Amino acid sequence: MSSTTVAKPLARRASRGGSRRRKWTTERIIFTTLNTTFLLALAAVMVYPLLNTLAISLNDGMDAVRGGIGIWPRDFSLQNYNVVFNMHTIYQAFFMSVLKTVVVVATNLLFTSMLAYALSRTEFIFRRPITVIFVLTMYFDAGLIPNYLLIKDLGMLNTFQAYWVPTIISAFNLIILRTYIKSIPEEIIESARMDGAGEFRTWWQIVMPLCKPALAVVGLFVAVGSWNAWLDTLLYASGNPALTTLQYELQKLLSSSMNAGVNSVAATGAASSGGQVTTPIALRSAITMVAAVPILFVYPFLQKHFVSGLMIGSVKG
């Protein structure tokens, strides 16, 4: 009796295993093979430029001028990074880029989430016209000169305020957060109000913790944009050396390299040490890696929130 009882589940498992194996039809095998091949090729296309830049940055400068370097340095050398980290402006620029990114992300999340919460409330009678006004800013822009004149008239030229004040609220991020907040069950907010919580306390203690996935999405967008920006430094803070950023120093290096040519070392501020000389193409790759690596380390910590927050914030509503 017991052997029969044991045999039946084993038979069922065998039949289930066989049914699973039968599911692998010819069409499915072909699709899986083509899909995997396409994704691997796409990943290789995206990863290759990063590996190539890393290889050039770790290659001897004079040898890099010859070209033909793939994903592995031909003549390994750390001279390029020695020159980069010996630049007197690199540490100040790195510190300012970090400070700028942190302040811009914090202020953008704070004020955008406050406005998104207000616009998500049905009892706020002006929510529709205000939303339309912000959406219109996504399609119509005053332009570079009016923006510069506005910053100048506000007295923010060559000040740190020029970095974060114009980025307090983004219309695109506002829509993402507002849509996400509207997906929160109304019963949760009503329960908070019945317990005596006001609007500010409801936003801070109830809505903000529930919006962590959406906040991670918006925070990543803002952080990448702020870290990679250099035009704001050129327009609004180029007269104050203390406000220079890493990307602005990279842009100046790229500009001087293109103007001087790949064989001009002095024009880029490069130096020689121990008989090794760095060149613009190698120095350019080294400082590119120095500027890109910090923001690359941020994404893995936000990846799970990024996927869920973007999907929910864009679909529900």
Coordinates of C-alpha atoms in Angstrom, one line a residue:
M1 CA 0.0 0.0 0.0
S2 CA 2.8 2.3 0.9
S3 CA 4.8 1.5 -2.2
T4 CA 1.7 2.3 -4.4
T5 CA 1.3 5.6 -2.5
V6 CA 4.9 6.5 -3.1
A7 CA 4.9 5.4 -6.7
K8 CA 1.9 7.7 -7.7
P9 CA 3.6 11.0 -6.8
L10 CA 6.8 9.8 -8.5
A11 CA 4.8 9.0 -11.6
R12 CA 3.1 12.4 -11.5
R13 CA 6.5 14.2 -11.2
A14 CA 7.9 12.2 -14.1
S15 CA 4.9 13.1 -16.2
R16 CA 5.2 16.7 -15.2
G17 CA 8.9 16.7 -16.1
G18 CA 8.0 15.2 -19.4
S19 CA 5.4 17.8 -20.1
R20 CA 8.0 20.5 -19.3
R21 CA 10.4 19.0 -21.7
R22 CA 7.8 18.8 -24.4
K23 CA 7.1 22.5 -24.1
W24 CA 10.5 23.2 -25.7
T25 CA 9.2 23.3 -29.2
T26 CA 11.3 24.1 -32.3
E27 CA 9.7 27.6 -32.4
R28 CA 10.6 28.3 -28.8
I29 CA 14.2 27.1 -29.2
I30 CA 14.7 29.3 -32.2
F31 CA 13.1 32.3 -30.5
T32 CA 15.2 31.8 -27.3
T33 CA 18.4 31.4 -29.4
L34 CA 17.8 34.5 -31.5
N35 CA 16.6 36.6 -28.4
T36 CA 19.7 35.6 -26.4
T37 CA 22.0 36.3 -29.3
F38 CA 20.5 39.7 -29.9
L39 CA 20.7 40.7 -26.3
L40 CA 24.3 39.6 -26.0
A41 CA 25.2 41.5 -29.1
L42 CA 23.4 44.6 -27.8
A43 CA 25.2 44.3 -24.4
A44 CA 28.5 44.0 -26.2
V45 CA 27.9 47.1 -28.3
M46 CA 27.1 49.1 -25.1
V47 CA 29.9 47.7 -23.0
Y48 CA 32.6 48.0 -25.6
P49 CA 33.0 51.8 -25.6
L50 CA 33.4 51.8 -21.8
L51 CA 36.0 49.0 -21.9
N52 CA 37.8 50.7 -24.8
T53 CA 38.0 54.0 -22.9
L54 CA 39.3 52.2 -19.9
A55 CA 42.0 50.4 -22.0
I56 CA 43.2 53.6 -23.6
S57 CA 43.3 55.3 -20.2
L58 CA 45.6 52.5 -18.9
N59 CA 47.8 52.5 -22.0
D60 CA 51.0 54.5 -22.6
G61 CA 50.1 57.9 -24.0
M62 CA 52.5 57.9 -27.0
D63 CA 51.5 54.4 -27.9
A64 CA 47.8 55.3 -27.7
V65 CA 48.3 57.8 -30.5
R66 CA 48.9 54.9 -32.9
G67 CA 45.4 53.6 -32.4
G68 CA 44.2 50.1 -32.7
I69 CA 43.6 49.5 -29.0
G70 CA 40.6 47.3 -28.2
I71 CA 39.5 46.3 -24.7
W72 CA 42.9 45.6 -23.4
P73 CA 45.8 48.1 -23.0
R74 CA 48.7 47.3 -25.4
D75 CA 51.4 49.1 -23.3
F76 CA 50.1 49.2 -19.7
S77 CA 50.9 52.5 -17.8
L78 CA 49.3 54.5 -15.0
Q79 CA 51.0 57.7 -16.2
N80 CA 47.7 59.1 -17.5
Y81 CA 46.0 58.8 -14.0
N82 CA 49.1 60.2 -12.4
V83 CA 48.8 63.3 -14.5
V84 CA 45.0 63.6 -13.9
F85 CA 45.3 63.3 -10.1
N86 CA 48.3 65.8 -10.1
M87 CA 46.1 68.5 -11.8
H88 CA 45.6 71.2 -9.1
T89 CA 42.0 71.7 -10.0
I90 CA 40.9 68.0 -10.1
Y91 CA 40.1 67.6 -6.4
Q92 CA 38.3 70.9 -6.0
A93 CA 36.3 70.0 -9.1
F94 CA 35.4 66.6 -7.8
F95 CA 34.3 67.9 -4.5
M96 CA 32.2 70.6 -6.1
S97 CA 30.6 68.0 -8.4
V98 CA 29.6 65.8 -5.5
L99 CA 28.3 68.7 -3.4
K100 CA 26.3 70.0 -6.4
T101 CA 24.8 66.6 -7.2
V102 CA 23.8 66.0 -3.5
V103 CA 22.2 69.4 -3.1
V104 CA 20.4 69.3 -6.5
V105 CA 19.0 65.8 -5.8
A106 CA 17.9 66.7 -2.3
T107 CA 16.2 70.0 -3.2
N108 CA 14.6 68.6 -6.4
L109 CA 13.1 65.6 -4.5
L110 CA 11.9 67.8 -1.6
F111 CA 10.1 70.5 -3.6
T112 CA 8.9 68.3 -6.5
S113 CA 7.4 65.7 -4.1
M114 CA 5.6 68.5 -2.2
L115 CA 4.1 69.9 -5.4
A116 CA 3.3 66.4 -6.7
Y117 CA 1.4 65.7 -3.5
A118 CA -0.6 68.9 -3.7
L119 CA -1.5 68.3 -7.4
S120 CA -2.6 64.7 -6.6
R121 CA -5.3 65.9 -4.2
T122 CA -8.7 66.1 -5.7
E123 CA -9.8 68.8 -3.3
F124 CA -7.2 71.1 -4.6
I125 CA -9.2 73.1 -7.2
F126 CA -6.2 74.6 -9.0
R127 CA -4.6 71.3 -9.7
R128 CA -5.5 71.1 -13.4
P129 CA -4.4 74.6 -14.5
I130 CA -1.1 74.3 -12.6
T131 CA -0.5 70.9 -14.1
V132 CA -1.1 72.3 -17.6
I133 CA 1.3 75.1 -16.9
F134 CA 4.1 72.8 -15.9
V135 CA 3.4 70.4 -18.8
L136 CA 3.7 73.4 -21.3
T137 CA 7.2 74.0 -20.0
M138 CA 8.2 70.6 -21.4
Y139 CA 7.4 71.8 -24.9
F140 CA 8.2 75.5 -24.8
D141 CA 11.4 76.9 -23.4
A142 CA 12.5 80.5 -23.2
G143 CA 16.0 79.8 -24.5
L144 CA 19.5 80.2 -23.4
I145 CA 19.8 84.0 -23.4
P146 CA 16.6 84.6 -21.4
N147 CA 17.7 82.0 -18.8
Y148 CA 21.1 83.7 -18.5
L149 CA 19.5 87.1 -18.1
L150 CA 17.2 85.7 -15.5
I151 CA 20.0 84.2 -13.5
K152 CA 22.0 87.5 -13.8
D153 CA 19.1 89.7 -12.7
L154 CA 18.5 87.4 -9.7
G155 CA 22.2 88.0 -8.7
M156 CA 23.1 84.4 -8.8
L157 CA 26.0 84.6 -11.3
N158 CA 29.2 83.0 -10.0
T159 CA 27.3 81.7 -6.9
F160 CA 26.4 78.2 -5.8
Q161 CA 22.7 79.1 -6.0
A162 CA 23.0 79.1 -9.8
Y163 CA 23.4 75.3 -9.6
W164 CA 20.4 74.2 -7.6
V165 CA 17.8 77.0 -7.7
P166 CA 16.9 76.6 -11.4
T167 CA 16.5 72.8 -10.9
I168 CA 14.2 72.8 -7.9
I169 CA 11.2 71.4 -9.9
S170 CA 11.2 69.4 -13.1
A171 CA 8.0 68.9 -15.0
F172 CA 8.8 65.4 -16.1
N173 CA 9.7 64.3 -12.6
L174 CA 6.6 66.1 -11.3
I175 CA 4.4 63.9 -13.5
I176 CA 6.1 60.7 -12.4
L177 CA 5.7 61.5 -8.7
R178 CA 2.1 62.8 -9.0
T179 CA 1.1 59.7 -10.9
Y180 CA 2.7 57.5 -8.3
I181 CA 1.1 59.3 -5.4
K182 CA -2.3 59.0 -7.0
S183 CA -1.8 55.2 -7.0
I184 CA -1.6 55.2 -3.2
P185 CA -4.9 54.0 -1.7
E186 CA -7.0 56.9 -0.5
E187 CA -7.9 55.0 2.6
I188 CA -4.3 55.3 3.9
I189 CA -4.4 59.1 3.6
E190 CA -7.9 59.3 5.1
S191 CA -6.8 57.2 8.1
A192 CA -3.9 59.6 8.7
R193 CA -6.3 62.6 8.7
M194 CA -8.6 60.8 11.1
D195 CA -5.7 60.4 13.4
G196 CA -5.2 64.1 13.4
A197 CA -2.4 64.4 10.8
G198 CA -2.2 67.6 8.8
E199 CA -1.3 67.9 5.1
F200 CA 2.4 68.4 5.8
R201 CA 2.6 65.5 8.3
T202 CA 0.7 63.3 5.9
W203 CA 3.1 64.1 3.1
W204 CA 6.2 63.6 5.1
Q205 CA 5.3 60.6 7.3
I206 CA 2.8 58.7 5.0
V207 CA 3.3 59.6 1.4
M208 CA 7.1 60.0 1.3
P209 CA 7.9 56.5 2.7
L210 CA 5.4 54.9 0.3
C211 CA 7.1 56.7 -2.6
K212 CA 10.6 55.3 -2.2
P213 CA 10.6 53.5 -5.6
A214 CA 9.4 56.6 -7.4
L215 CA 11.8 58.8 -5.5
A216 CA 14.7 56.5 -6.4
V217 CA 13.7 56.8 -10.1
V218 CA 13.6 60.6 -9.9
G219 CA 16.7 60.8 -7.8
L220 CA 18.7 58.7 -10.3
F221 CA 17.5 60.9 -13.2
V222 CA 18.4 64.1 -11.4
A223 CA 21.7 62.8 -10.1
V224 CA 22.9 61.6 -13.6
G225 CA 21.8 64.9 -15.2
S226 CA 23.5 67.0 -12.5
W227 CA 26.7 65.0 -12.5
N228 CA 27.1 65.1 -16.3
A229 CA 26.2 68.8 -16.7
W230 CA 28.9 71.3 -17.6
L231 CA 27.1 74.0 -19.4
D232 CA 25.7 75.5 -16.3
T233 CA 29.2 75.9 -14.9
L234 CA 30.3 77.5 -18.2
L235 CA 27.4 80.0 -18.3
Y236 CA 26.8 80.8 -14.6
A237 CA 29.9 80.0 -12.6
S238 CA 32.9 80.2 -15.0
G239 CA 34.1 83.4 -13.3
N240 CA 34.5 81.7 -9.9
P241 CA 37.3 79.0 -9.9
A242 CA 36.0 77.6 -6.6
L243 CA 32.8 76.5 -8.3
T244 CA 34.4 74.5 -11.2
T245 CA 33.1 71.0 -11.6
L246 CA 34.6 67.8 -12.8
Q247 CA 32.7 67.7 -16.1
Y248 CA 33.6 71.3 -16.8
E249 CA 37.3 70.5 -16.4
L250 CA 36.8 67.5 -18.7
Q251 CA 35.1 69.7 -21.3
K252 CA 38.0 72.2 -21.2
L253 CA 40.4 69.3 -21.6
L254 CA 38.5 68.0 -24.6
S255 CA 38.3 71.4 -26.2
S256 CA 42.0 72.1 -25.8
S257 CA 42.8 68.6 -27.1
M258 CA 40.8 69.1 -30.3
N259 CA 42.1 72.6 -30.8
A260 CA 45.8 71.8 -30.2
G261 CA 45.8 68.4 -31.9
V262 CA 46.8 65.0 -30.6
N263 CA 50.5 65.6 -30.7
S264 CA 50.4 68.7 -28.5
V265 CA 51.1 67.9 -24.9
A266 CA 51.6 71.3 -23.4
A267 CA 48.3 72.6 -24.6
T268 CA 46.4 70.1 -22.4
G269 CA 48.4 70.7 -19.3
A270 CA 49.9 67.2 -19.5
A271 CA 53.3 66.4 -17.9
S272 CA 56.0 63.9 -18.3
S273 CA 57.4 61.8 -15.5
G274 CA 60.0 59.0 -15.6
G275 CA 60.5 59.3 -19.3
Q276 CA 56.7 58.7 -20.0
V277 CA 54.7 61.4 -21.7
T278 CA 50.9 61.5 -21.7
T279 CA 49.0 62.7 -24.8
P280 CA 45.5 64.3 -25.2
I281 CA 43.8 61.1 -26.3
A282 CA 45.0 59.1 -23.3
L283 CA 44.5 61.9 -20.9
R284 CA 41.0 62.4 -22.2
S285 CA 40.2 58.8 -21.6
A286 CA 41.6 58.8 -18.1
I287 CA 39.6 61.9 -16.9
T288 CA 36.5 60.4 -18.6
M289 CA 36.8 57.3 -16.4
V290 CA 37.4 59.4 -13.3
A291 CA 34.2 61.3 -14.1
A292 CA 32.1 58.3 -15.0
V293 CA 33.0 55.8 -12.3
P294 CA 31.4 57.5 -9.3
I295 CA 27.9 57.7 -10.9
L296 CA 28.2 54.1 -12.1
F297 CA 28.5 52.9 -8.5
V298 CA 25.2 54.6 -7.6
Y299 CA 23.0 52.7 -10.0
P300 CA 23.3 49.2 -8.5
F301 CA 21.9 50.4 -5.2
L302 CA 18.9 51.9 -6.9
Q303 CA 18.3 49.3 -9.5
K304 CA 15.4 47.4 -7.8
H305 CA 13.6 50.6 -6.9
F306 CA 14.3 52.0 -10.4
V307 CA 12.5 49.3 -12.2
S308 CA 9.5 49.0 -10.0
G309 CA 9.1 52.8 -9.5
L310 CA 9.3 53.6 -13.2
M311 CA 6.8 51.0 -14.2
I312 CA 4.2 51.9 -11.5
G313 CA 4.7 55.6 -11.9
S314 CA 4.2 55.4 -15.6
V315 CA 1.4 52.9 -15.9
K316 CA -1.0 53.6 -13.0
G317 CA -3.0 56.8 -12.7

